[in-house]
Tab-separated table of C-alpha atoms and ligand atoms in Angstrom:
chain	number	residue	atom	x	y	z
A	1	MET	CA	-2.782	1.091	25.165
A	2	ASN	CA	-6.214	0.142	23.876
A	3	GLN	CA	-7.199	0.984	20.321
A	4	GLU	CA	-8.826	4.284	21.211
A	5	GLN	CA	-5.681	5.328	23.043
A	6	LEU	CA	-3.531	4.266	20.107
A	7	PHE	CA	-5.666	6.435	17.839
A	8	GLU	CA	-5.455	9.402	20.251
A	9	ARG	CA	-1.672	9.046	20.322
A	10	SER	CA	-1.556	8.714	16.532
A	11	LYS	CA	-3.532	11.915	16.154
A	12	GLU	CA	-0.851	13.743	18.114
A	13	LEU	CA	1.852	12.594	15.729
A	14	VAL	CA	0.138	12.160	12.391
A	15	PRO	CA	-2.505	14.392	10.788
A	16	GLY	CA	-5.887	12.864	11.587
A	17	GLY	CA	-4.049	9.876	13.049
A	18	VAL	CA	-3.713	8.256	9.622
A	19	HIS	CA	-1.360	8.091	6.664
A	20	SER	CA	-4.186	7.883	4.136
A	21	PRO	CA	-7.582	9.500	4.778
A	22	VAL	CA	-9.772	6.516	3.958
A	23	ARG	CA	-8.301	4.676	6.958
A	24	SER	CA	-9.681	7.235	9.376
A	25	PHE	CA	-13.179	5.799	10.069
A	26	LYS	CA	-14.418	9.350	9.507
A	27	GLY	CA	-18.165	9.536	10.086
A	28	LEU	CA	-18.254	6.087	11.667
A	29	HIS	CA	-19.277	5.266	15.205
A	30	THR	CA	-15.893	3.992	16.336
A	31	THR	CA	-12.174	4.667	16.075
A	32	PRO	CA	-10.012	2.719	13.611
A	33	ARG	CA	-8.954	-0.799	14.472
A	34	PHE	CA	-5.184	-1.170	14.769
A	35	PHE	CA	-4.193	-4.372	13.047
A	36	GLU	CA	-1.002	-6.188	13.857
A	37	LYS	CA	-1.109	-9.404	11.929
A	38	ALA	CA	-2.880	-11.150	9.105
A	39	LYS	CA	-3.034	-14.519	7.378
A	40	GLY	CA	-5.158	-15.727	4.490
A	41	ALA	CA	-8.548	-14.003	4.550
A	42	LYS	CA	-8.160	-12.869	8.155
A	43	ILE	CA	-6.722	-9.906	9.957
A	44	TRP	CA	-6.138	-9.522	13.699
A	45	ASP	CA	-6.359	-6.334	15.714
A	46	VAL	CA	-4.101	-5.544	18.663
A	47	ASP	CA	-6.725	-7.033	21.038
A	48	ASN	CA	-6.342	-10.304	19.151
A	49	LYS	CA	-9.869	-10.142	17.719
A	50	ASP	CA	-9.933	-11.518	14.188
A	51	TYR	CA	-11.951	-10.321	11.219
A	52	ILE	CA	-12.720	-11.765	7.812
A	53	ASP	CA	-11.130	-9.075	5.682
A	54	PHE	CA	-12.920	-7.713	2.615
A	55	CYS	CA	-10.663	-4.672	2.319
A	56	MET	CA	-7.482	-6.666	1.594
A	57	SER	CA	-5.273	-3.616	1.669
A	58	PHE	CA	-7.643	-2.036	-0.894
A	59	GLY	CA	-6.902	-4.616	-3.526
A	60	PRO	CA	-3.244	-5.695	-3.799
A	61	LEU	CA	-3.659	-8.917	-1.805
A	62	ILE	CA	-5.445	-11.013	-4.404
A	63	LEU	CA	-3.828	-14.179	-3.006
A	64	GLY	CA	-4.826	-13.324	0.552
A	65	HIS	CA	-2.614	-12.082	3.362
A	66	LYS	CA	0.846	-13.496	3.822
A	67	ASN	CA	0.813	-16.057	1.045
A	68	GLU	CA	3.507	-18.618	1.841
A	69	ASP	CA	5.230	-18.612	-1.541
A	70	VAL	CA	5.316	-14.835	-1.696
A	71	GLN	CA	6.738	-14.813	1.814
A	72	LYS	CA	9.447	-17.288	0.786
A	73	ALA	CA	10.354	-15.215	-2.248
A	74	LEU	CA	10.569	-12.096	-0.097
A	75	GLU	CA	12.698	-13.856	2.494
A	76	GLY	CA	14.996	-15.080	-0.264
A	77	GLN	CA	15.406	-11.533	-1.505
A	78	LEU	CA	15.962	-10.143	2.000
A	79	GLU	CA	19.035	-12.352	2.186
A	80	LYS	CA	20.417	-10.576	-0.867
A	81	GLY	CA	19.630	-6.996	0.013
A	82	TRP	CA	16.633	-4.782	-0.539
A	83	SER	CA	17.723	-1.709	-2.468
A	84	TYR	CA	20.594	-1.027	-4.816
A	85	GLY	CA	19.576	2.135	-6.677
A	86	ALA	CA	21.133	0.481	-9.707
A	87	CYS	CA	20.283	-2.040	-12.398
A	88	GLU	CA	19.287	-5.479	-11.085
A	89	PRO	CA	17.802	-8.611	-12.679
A	90	TYR	CA	14.570	-8.700	-10.628
A	91	SER	CA	12.704	-5.933	-12.411
A	92	LEU	CA	13.855	-7.408	-15.717
A	93	LYS	CA	12.188	-10.695	-14.809
A	94	LEU	CA	8.959	-8.949	-13.909
A	95	ALA	CA	9.053	-6.808	-17.057
A	96	GLU	CA	9.607	-9.935	-19.180
A	97	PHE	CA	6.830	-11.798	-17.442
A	98	LEU	CA	4.410	-8.939	-18.079
A	99	THR	CA	5.301	-7.973	-21.631
A	100	GLU	CA	5.132	-11.643	-22.682
A	101	ARG	CA	1.593	-11.878	-21.363
A	102	LEU	CA	0.108	-8.465	-22.118
A	103	PRO	CA	-0.180	-8.022	-25.893
A	104	HIS	CA	-1.090	-4.339	-25.567
A	105	ILE	CA	2.265	-3.323	-24.059
A	106	GLU	CA	5.861	-3.483	-25.255
A	107	GLN	CA	7.644	-1.548	-22.546
A	108	ILE	CA	7.008	-0.822	-18.908
A	109	ARG	CA	8.472	1.424	-16.256
A	110	PHE	CA	8.088	0.600	-12.583
A	111	VAL	CA	7.356	3.323	-10.060
A	112	ASN	CA	6.266	3.217	-6.426
A	113	SER	CA	2.515	3.823	-6.517
A	114	GLY	CA	-0.505	4.100	-8.755
A	115	THR	CA	-0.444	7.860	-8.332
A	116	GLU	CA	3.097	8.056	-9.654
A	117	ALA	CA	2.186	5.835	-12.583
A	118	VAL	CA	-0.714	8.069	-13.615
A	119	MET	CA	1.364	11.202	-13.081
A	120	THR	CA	3.950	9.790	-15.474
A	121	ALA	CA	1.290	8.835	-18.025
A	122	VAL	CA	-0.127	12.367	-18.006
A	123	ARG	CA	3.284	13.934	-18.470
A	124	LEU	CA	4.118	11.464	-21.199
A	125	ALA	CA	0.883	12.224	-23.069
A	126	ARG	CA	1.502	15.945	-22.879
A	127	GLY	CA	5.117	15.516	-23.890
A	128	MET	CA	4.270	13.336	-26.861
A	129	THR	CA	1.388	15.351	-28.229
A	130	GLY	CA	2.576	18.825	-27.309
A	131	ARG	CA	-0.989	19.411	-26.072
A	132	LYS	CA	-2.110	20.594	-22.661
A	133	LYS	CA	-5.627	19.402	-21.893
A	134	ILE	CA	-6.679	16.106	-20.392
A	135	ILE	CA	-10.142	14.605	-20.083
A	136	LYS	CA	-11.255	12.631	-17.057
A	137	PHE	CA	-14.609	11.306	-15.880
A	138	ASP	CA	-16.553	12.146	-12.778
A	139	GLY	CA	-16.349	9.168	-10.422
A	140	CYS	CA	-13.016	7.860	-11.707
A	141	TYR	CA	-10.085	8.098	-9.319
A	142	HIS	CA	-6.572	8.287	-10.670
A	143	GLY	CA	-4.541	8.928	-7.538
A	144	HIS	CA	-3.814	12.218	-5.851
A	145	LEU	CA	-1.896	14.148	-8.480
A	146	ASP	CA	-3.021	17.762	-8.732
A	147	SER	CA	-4.279	17.707	-12.290
A	148	LEU	CA	-6.549	14.723	-11.683
A	149	LEU	CA	-7.817	15.586	-8.228
A	150	ILE	CA	-10.731	17.259	-9.854
A	151	LYS	CA	-14.465	16.980	-9.460
A	152	ALA	CA	-17.220	18.165	-11.766
A	153	GLY	CA	-17.868	21.867	-11.496
A	154	SER	CA	-21.446	23.049	-11.493
A	155	GLY	CA	-22.896	24.206	-14.773
A	156	LEU	CA	-21.123	23.678	-18.044
A	157	ALA	CA	-19.939	20.188	-18.861
A	158	GLY	CA	-16.231	20.156	-19.232
A	159	THR	CA	-15.489	22.665	-16.504
A	160	ALA	CA	-13.697	21.493	-13.445
A	161	GLU	CA	-12.926	22.439	-9.920
A	162	ALA	CA	-10.330	20.935	-7.643
A	163	SER	CA	-11.530	18.392	-5.079
A	164	SER	CA	-8.752	19.416	-2.730
A	165	THR	CA	-8.025	22.875	-1.401
A	166	TRP	CA	-4.842	24.410	-2.725
A	167	VAL	CA	-4.787	22.766	-6.071
A	168	PRO	CA	-4.073	25.918	-8.112
A	169	ALA	CA	-6.695	26.823	-10.704
A	170	SER	CA	-4.007	26.655	-13.354
A	171	PHE	CA	-3.815	22.899	-12.714
A	172	SER	CA	-7.522	22.198	-12.740
A	173	MET	CA	-7.990	24.371	-15.842
A	174	GLY	CA	-6.078	21.850	-17.910
A	175	THR	CA	-8.477	19.091	-16.881
A	176	LEU	CA	-11.872	18.712	-18.483
A	177	ILE	CA	-14.320	16.596	-16.562
A	178	LEU	CA	-17.207	14.666	-18.053
A	179	GLU	CA	-19.897	12.261	-16.976
A	180	LEU	CA	-19.183	8.534	-17.257
A	181	GLY	CA	-21.039	6.987	-20.151
A	182	GLY	CA	-21.592	10.345	-21.856
A	183	LEU	CA	-19.934	9.956	-25.206
A	184	GLU	CA	-21.716	13.007	-26.648
A	185	GLY	CA	-20.145	15.297	-24.058
A	186	CYS	CA	-16.762	13.898	-24.924
A	187	ARG	CA	-17.338	14.432	-28.619
A	188	ASP	CA	-18.408	18.050	-27.975
A	189	ILE	CA	-15.312	18.783	-25.924
A	190	ILE	CA	-13.016	17.340	-28.563
A	191	LYS	CA	-14.829	19.471	-31.130
A	192	ARG	CA	-14.391	22.551	-28.979
A	193	TYR	CA	-10.665	21.894	-28.474
A	194	PRO	CA	-9.704	19.930	-31.592
A	195	ASN	CA	-5.960	20.251	-31.178
A	196	ASP	CA	-5.654	20.613	-27.424
A	197	VAL	CA	-6.559	17.277	-25.838
A	198	ALA	CA	-3.480	15.194	-25.002
A	199	LEU	CA	-5.142	12.413	-23.046
A	200	ILE	CA	-8.442	10.780	-22.223
A	201	ALA	CA	-8.028	9.005	-18.895
A	202	VAL	CA	-10.546	6.427	-17.756
A	203	GLU	CA	-10.833	3.600	-15.274
A	204	PRO	CA	-12.161	0.987	-17.709
A	205	LEU	CA	-13.951	-0.525	-14.713
A	206	PRO	CA	-14.559	2.389	-12.336
A	207	ALA	CA	-14.161	0.932	-8.845
A	208	ASN	CA	-13.099	3.821	-6.626
A	209	ASN	CA	-16.462	5.491	-6.194
A	210	GLY	CA	-18.704	2.517	-5.997
A	211	LEU	CA	-18.577	0.009	-8.822
A	212	LEU	CA	-19.819	1.520	-12.087
A	213	PRO	CA	-19.287	-0.870	-15.021
A	214	LEU	CA	-19.120	0.876	-18.398
A	215	SER	CA	-20.597	-0.240	-21.690
A	216	GLN	CA	-18.431	-1.595	-24.458
A	217	GLU	CA	-19.870	1.137	-26.709
A	218	PHE	CA	-18.667	3.892	-24.418
A	219	LEU	CA	-15.126	2.558	-24.172
A	220	GLN	CA	-14.990	1.883	-27.895
A	221	GLY	CA	-16.303	5.407	-28.466
A	222	LEU	CA	-13.403	6.805	-26.451
A	223	ARG	CA	-10.983	4.736	-28.517
A	224	ASP	CA	-12.494	6.119	-31.730
A	225	LEU	CA	-12.433	9.709	-30.458
A	226	CYS	CA	-8.757	9.334	-29.604
A	227	ASP	CA	-8.005	7.919	-33.044
A	228	GLU	CA	-9.828	10.807	-34.713
A	229	SER	CA	-8.356	13.578	-32.598
A	230	GLY	CA	-4.827	12.389	-31.889
A	231	ALA	CA	-5.388	12.255	-28.127
A	232	LEU	CA	-3.955	9.235	-26.269
A	233	LEU	CA	-6.240	6.822	-24.433
A	234	LEU	CA	-5.169	5.832	-20.923
A	235	PHE	CA	-6.723	2.821	-19.261
A	236	ASP	CA	-6.037	3.302	-15.577
A	237	GLU	CA	-6.037	-0.355	-14.559
A	238	VAL	CA	-4.598	0.152	-11.090
A	239	ILE	CA	-7.572	-1.778	-9.663
A	240	SER	CA	-8.846	-3.705	-12.673
A	241	GLY	CA	-5.442	-4.886	-13.939
A	242	PHE	CA	-4.753	-8.519	-12.933
A	243	ARG	CA	-8.161	-8.519	-11.248
A	244	MET	CA	-10.583	-8.669	-14.165
A	245	GLY	CA	-8.537	-11.536	-15.559
A	246	PHE	CA	-4.763	-11.307	-15.893
A	247	ARG	CA	-4.909	-8.894	-18.788
A	248	GLY	CA	-7.518	-6.690	-17.184
A	249	MET	CA	-10.079	-4.661	-19.051
A	250	ALA	CA	-7.871	-4.143	-22.100
A	251	GLN	CA	-8.336	-7.856	-22.723
A	252	LYS	CA	-11.931	-8.094	-21.582
A	253	THR	CA	-13.086	-5.327	-23.887
A	254	GLY	CA	-10.666	-6.069	-26.718
A	255	ILE	CA	-9.891	-2.353	-26.827
A	256	LYS	CA	-6.254	-1.407	-27.077
A	257	PRO	CA	-5.394	1.615	-24.949
A	258	ASP	CA	-2.370	3.766	-25.850
A	259	MET	CA	-1.141	3.627	-22.286
A	260	VAL	CA	-1.969	1.551	-19.226
A	261	THR	CA	-1.232	2.234	-15.597
A	262	TYR	CA	-0.954	-0.518	-13.037
A	263	GLY	CA	-0.623	-0.620	-9.265
A	264	LYS	CA	-2.057	-2.584	-6.356
A	265	ILE	CA	-1.881	-6.285	-7.449
A	266	ILE	CA	1.242	-5.707	-9.558
A	267	GLY	CA	3.232	-5.392	-6.317
A	268	GLY	CA	1.372	-8.102	-4.404
A	269	GLY	CA	1.131	-5.819	-1.348
A	270	LEU	CA	4.482	-4.092	-1.704
A	271	PRO	CA	4.681	-0.567	-3.094
A	272	VAL	CA	4.738	-0.771	-6.903
A	273	GLY	CA	3.075	1.065	-9.726
A	274	ALA	CA	3.799	0.901	-13.436
A	275	VAL	CA	3.143	2.734	-16.636
A	276	ALA	CA	3.238	0.691	-19.819
A	277	SER	CA	2.726	1.244	-23.516
A	278	SER	CA	4.274	0.695	-26.932
A	279	SER	CA	8.028	1.265	-27.252
A	280	LYS	CA	7.245	4.260	-29.447
A	281	VAL	CA	5.396	5.972	-26.597
A	282	MET	CA	7.672	4.800	-23.788
A	283	GLU	CA	10.855	5.964	-25.519
A	284	ASN	CA	9.787	9.531	-24.855
A	285	LEU	CA	10.729	8.975	-21.212
A	286	ALA	CA	14.145	9.957	-19.852
A	287	PRO	CA	16.900	8.925	-20.445
A	288	LEU	CA	15.885	8.421	-24.099
A	289	GLY	CA	13.367	11.215	-24.390
A	290	GLY	CA	12.673	14.594	-22.910
A	291	VAL	CA	9.868	13.545	-20.559
A	292	TYR	CA	11.473	13.299	-17.146
A	293	GLN	CA	10.631	10.581	-14.653
A	294	ALA	CA	12.754	9.088	-11.888
A	295	GLY	CA	12.663	7.315	-8.515
A	296	THR	CA	15.179	6.511	-5.779
A	297	LEU	CA	13.340	3.336	-4.840
A	298	SER	CA	11.770	2.562	-8.231
A	299	ALA	CA	11.765	-1.136	-9.114
A	300	ASN	CA	12.736	-1.972	-5.568
A	301	PRO	CA	13.964	-5.595	-5.584
A	302	LEU	CA	11.710	-6.753	-2.735
A	303	ALA	CA	8.669	-5.286	-4.430
A	304	MET	CA	9.650	-6.777	-7.799
A	305	VAL	CA	10.056	-10.251	-6.326
A	306	GLY	CA	6.812	-9.999	-4.305
A	307	GLY	CA	4.937	-8.787	-7.356
A	308	LEU	CA	6.258	-11.491	-9.660
A	309	GLU	CA	5.501	-14.299	-7.214
A	310	THR	CA	1.956	-12.972	-6.814
A	311	LEU	CA	1.336	-12.597	-10.538
A	312	LYS	CA	2.659	-16.096	-11.290
A	313	LYS	CA	-0.212	-17.569	-9.338
A	314	LEU	CA	-2.897	-15.790	-11.319
A	315	THR	CA	-3.839	-18.586	-13.677
A	316	PRO	CA	-7.182	-18.911	-15.490
A	317	GLU	CA	-8.190	-21.409	-12.773
A	318	ALA	CA	-7.398	-18.806	-10.114
A	319	TYR	CA	-9.765	-16.316	-11.776
A	320	GLN	CA	-12.432	-18.988	-12.036
A	321	LYS	CA	-12.111	-19.596	-8.313
A	322	LEU	CA	-12.195	-15.887	-7.511
A	323	SER	CA	-15.472	-15.517	-9.416
A	324	THR	CA	-17.036	-18.542	-7.765
A	325	TYR	CA	-15.962	-17.361	-4.301
A	326	THR	CA	-17.320	-13.904	-4.967
A	327	GLU	CA	-20.669	-15.211	-6.139
A	328	SER	CA	-21.060	-17.308	-2.997
A	329	ILE	CA	-20.013	-14.446	-0.749
A	330	VAL	CA	-22.435	-12.051	-2.416
A	331	ALA	CA	-25.223	-14.634	-2.077
A	332	ILE	CA	-24.457	-15.032	1.636
A	333	PHE	CA	-24.540	-11.271	2.238
A	334	LYS	CA	-27.761	-10.894	0.223
A	335	GLU	CA	-29.485	-13.604	2.232
A	336	TRP	CA	-28.395	-11.933	5.430
A	337	PHE	CA	-29.605	-8.503	4.266
A	338	GLU	CA	-33.056	-10.026	3.650
A	339	THR	CA	-33.351	-11.690	7.011
A	340	PHE	CA	-31.360	-9.714	9.570
A	341	GLU	CA	-33.609	-8.099	12.203
A	342	ASN	CA	-36.794	-8.463	10.179
A	343	GLY	CA	-35.249	-7.101	7.030
A	344	ARG	CA	-33.525	-4.050	8.473
A	345	PHE	CA	-31.019	-4.125	5.587
A	346	LYS	CA	-33.506	-5.433	3.050
A	347	ASN	CA	-33.039	-2.382	0.832
A	348	LEU	CA	-29.312	-3.014	0.343
A	349	GLN	CA	-28.361	-4.090	-3.170
A	350	MET	CA	-25.123	-5.695	-4.223
A	351	ILE	CA	-23.283	-5.528	-7.509
A	352	HIS	CA	-20.242	-7.662	-8.273
A	353	GLU	CA	-17.746	-7.842	-11.143
A	354	GLY	CA	-15.023	-10.476	-11.038
A	355	SER	CA	-13.801	-10.434	-7.443
A	356	LEU	CA	-15.060	-6.940	-6.598
A	357	PHE	CA	-18.369	-6.156	-4.953
A	358	TRP	CA	-20.204	-3.074	-3.789
A	359	ILE	CA	-23.180	-2.483	-1.544
A	360	HIS	CA	-25.600	0.347	-2.305
A	361	PRO	CA	-29.089	1.080	-0.919
A	362	ASP	CA	-32.236	0.707	-3.057
A	363	PHE	CA	-30.762	0.564	-6.573
A	364	LEU	CA	-27.510	0.185	-8.469
A	365	PRO	CA	-26.175	3.489	-9.826
A	366	THR	CA	-24.503	3.665	-13.234
A	367	LYS	CA	-22.755	7.013	-12.896
A	368	ALA	CA	-21.300	9.135	-10.131
A	369	SER	CA	-24.105	11.705	-10.203
A	370	GLU	CA	-26.600	8.993	-9.199
A	371	ILE	CA	-24.686	8.192	-6.019
A	372	SER	CA	-25.882	10.100	-2.973
A	373	ALA	CA	-23.313	12.144	-1.087
A	374	ASP	CA	-25.026	10.877	2.038
A	375	LEU	CA	-24.526	7.125	2.067
A	376	GLY	CA	-22.986	7.420	5.509
A	377	PRO	CA	-25.839	6.826	7.951
A	378	GLN	CA	-26.990	3.370	6.867
A	379	PHE	CA	-23.447	2.280	6.034
A	380	LYS	CA	-22.359	3.279	9.515
A	381	ASP	CA	-24.843	0.870	11.117
A	382	LEU	CA	-23.977	-1.920	8.711
A	383	PHE	CA	-20.250	-1.406	9.224
A	384	GLU	CA	-20.586	-1.452	13.012
A	385	ILE	CA	-22.704	-4.602	13.097
A	386	LEU	CA	-20.306	-6.409	10.745
A	387	LEU	CA	-17.269	-5.226	12.683
A	388	ASN	CA	-18.743	-6.642	15.895
A	389	LYS	CA	-19.381	-9.926	14.116
A	390	GLY	CA	-15.734	-10.085	13.005
A	391	ILE	CA	-16.219	-8.979	9.406
A	392	TYR	CA	-14.176	-6.062	8.084
A	393	LEU	CA	-15.289	-3.972	5.106
A	394	ALA	CA	-13.356	-0.960	3.843
A	395	PRO	CA	-14.456	1.756	6.283
A	396	ASN	CA	-16.300	3.872	3.714
A	397	ALA	CA	-19.579	3.429	1.825
A	398	TYR	CA	-18.003	4.415	-1.499
A	399	GLU	CA	-15.258	1.784	-1.469
A	400	VAL	CA	-15.683	-1.624	-3.052
A	401	GLY	CA	-15.096	-4.973	-1.344
A	402	PHE	CA	-12.232	-7.219	-2.464
A	403	VAL	CA	-12.328	-11.017	-2.528
A	404	SER	CA	-9.075	-12.990	-2.571
A	405	LEU	CA	-8.074	-16.578	-3.284
A	406	ALA	CA	-7.937	-17.081	0.468
A	407	HIS	CA	-11.707	-16.479	0.770
A	408	ASP	CA	-12.332	-20.158	0.121
A	409	GLU	CA	-15.220	-22.437	1.083
A	410	SER	CA	-14.142	-22.679	4.718
A	411	VAL	CA	-13.967	-18.901	5.039
A	412	GLN	CA	-17.345	-18.672	3.338
A	413	SER	CA	-18.855	-21.068	5.934
A	414	GLU	CA	-17.316	-19.015	8.658
A	415	LEU	CA	-18.725	-15.844	7.126
A	416	LYS	CA	-22.149	-17.453	7.195
A	417	GLU	CA	-21.751	-18.478	10.817
A	418	ARG	CA	-20.565	-15.047	11.843
A	419	LEU	CA	-23.370	-13.285	10.000
A	420	PHE	CA	-26.230	-15.503	11.158
A	421	SER	CA	-25.131	-16.034	14.768
B	1	LIG	C1	-5.593	3.060	-6.134
B	1	LIG	C2	-5.703	3.736	-7.449
B	1	LIG	C3	-4.815	4.760	-7.834
B	1	LIG	C4	-3.789	5.315	-6.898
B	1	LIG	O1	-2.844	4.360	-6.543
B	1	LIG	P1	-1.943	4.613	-5.218
B	1	LIG	O2	-1.018	3.451	-5.205
B	1	LIG	O3	-2.918	4.655	-4.082
B	1	LIG	O4	-1.264	5.906	-5.424
B	1	LIG	C5	-4.926	5.282	-9.107
B	1	LIG	N1	-5.842	4.827	-9.970
B	1	LIG	C6	-6.708	3.857	-9.649
B	1	LIG	C7	-7.695	3.373	-10.668
B	1	LIG	C8	-6.669	3.286	-8.371
B	1	LIG	O5	-7.539	2.317	-8.051
């Protein structure tokens, strides 16, 4: 079967042919590529065409695809079994490794995805404070749990509507949504509901709806508001954790969140998420406390071993390399935007932070409301041209690009050749 046929067949068996909507190439000119192998910075489709990958599984593969040491560690674990549903030493090793290196956490619980981690954090915040309301920001993504699948409602700040059908109003009513960067709005809401806000959730580096870096003042303001009101501050570091330096944004900003959620890199490409905090907060979770949380496959040994081996390689030198690689890659793209077909993509701007980048036409937005809902048309052309040249971006204008340690100088030369040929 060719790739179009594979997609047709998939659509018969799977809703929309995909297991996660952003894989669907919706609004693009072509059907999804079906990939069957990968190595380093490259990924191969079933027709054996290779692409330089800037999606990297949407972030987990910071070492590149199929890193040899991670593979060895996984193979070693396979020999020993891959799920016990019981205590094992592998998650202990990972928990030790993390708590020794992350001064803002004392305890951690491993789950299977970022969504699960955030879901647990929300429940924990409500359980601890006895309060119902949570604050989130327009343009931050926290996974697909009902209470956070919310977009800004029209009119009054702080109202919310669900961004999925069939999220009951009773769920979205507990969530107050505000504009990123708008500390005043946050202050007003806390004033309006002085004893009701359990949690302020924020991506300290919003990277799920474009890349929208926040000011230190804003994040510090959230910290202060939490201290004044008794709400807990959640840094959702599912993307930024282990990416913006090992200790993520909590380290970069020097702001100590009450809770942190991790995902993506923490599992090195295997399904892991985690919620972490002080022992005082974490001890509210079952079996010690009344806040229930569980998982048949939680702290799966393969995922623990893959995650640990990945994290071990993230030295200061590794982050230095990632930044250097990203700067070169961004420079290459920018040069190509200027020159390709007499400046056809001349209006495209690029922002980068650490090893993340994002392409946006004409200017660089700072909040979600500045991002057009109609980025599709120009992105579609860009995506198609790059795909034909053997360069794979995440198939959606609102997703960021991910650079890995495998995107080294030789890959950068190849990128240049592919772009300018
Ligand atoms: C990816 C992501 C999630 C959801 O994680 P999944 O593993 O896809 O459930 C939550 N929060 C942030 C900030 C993310 O980037």
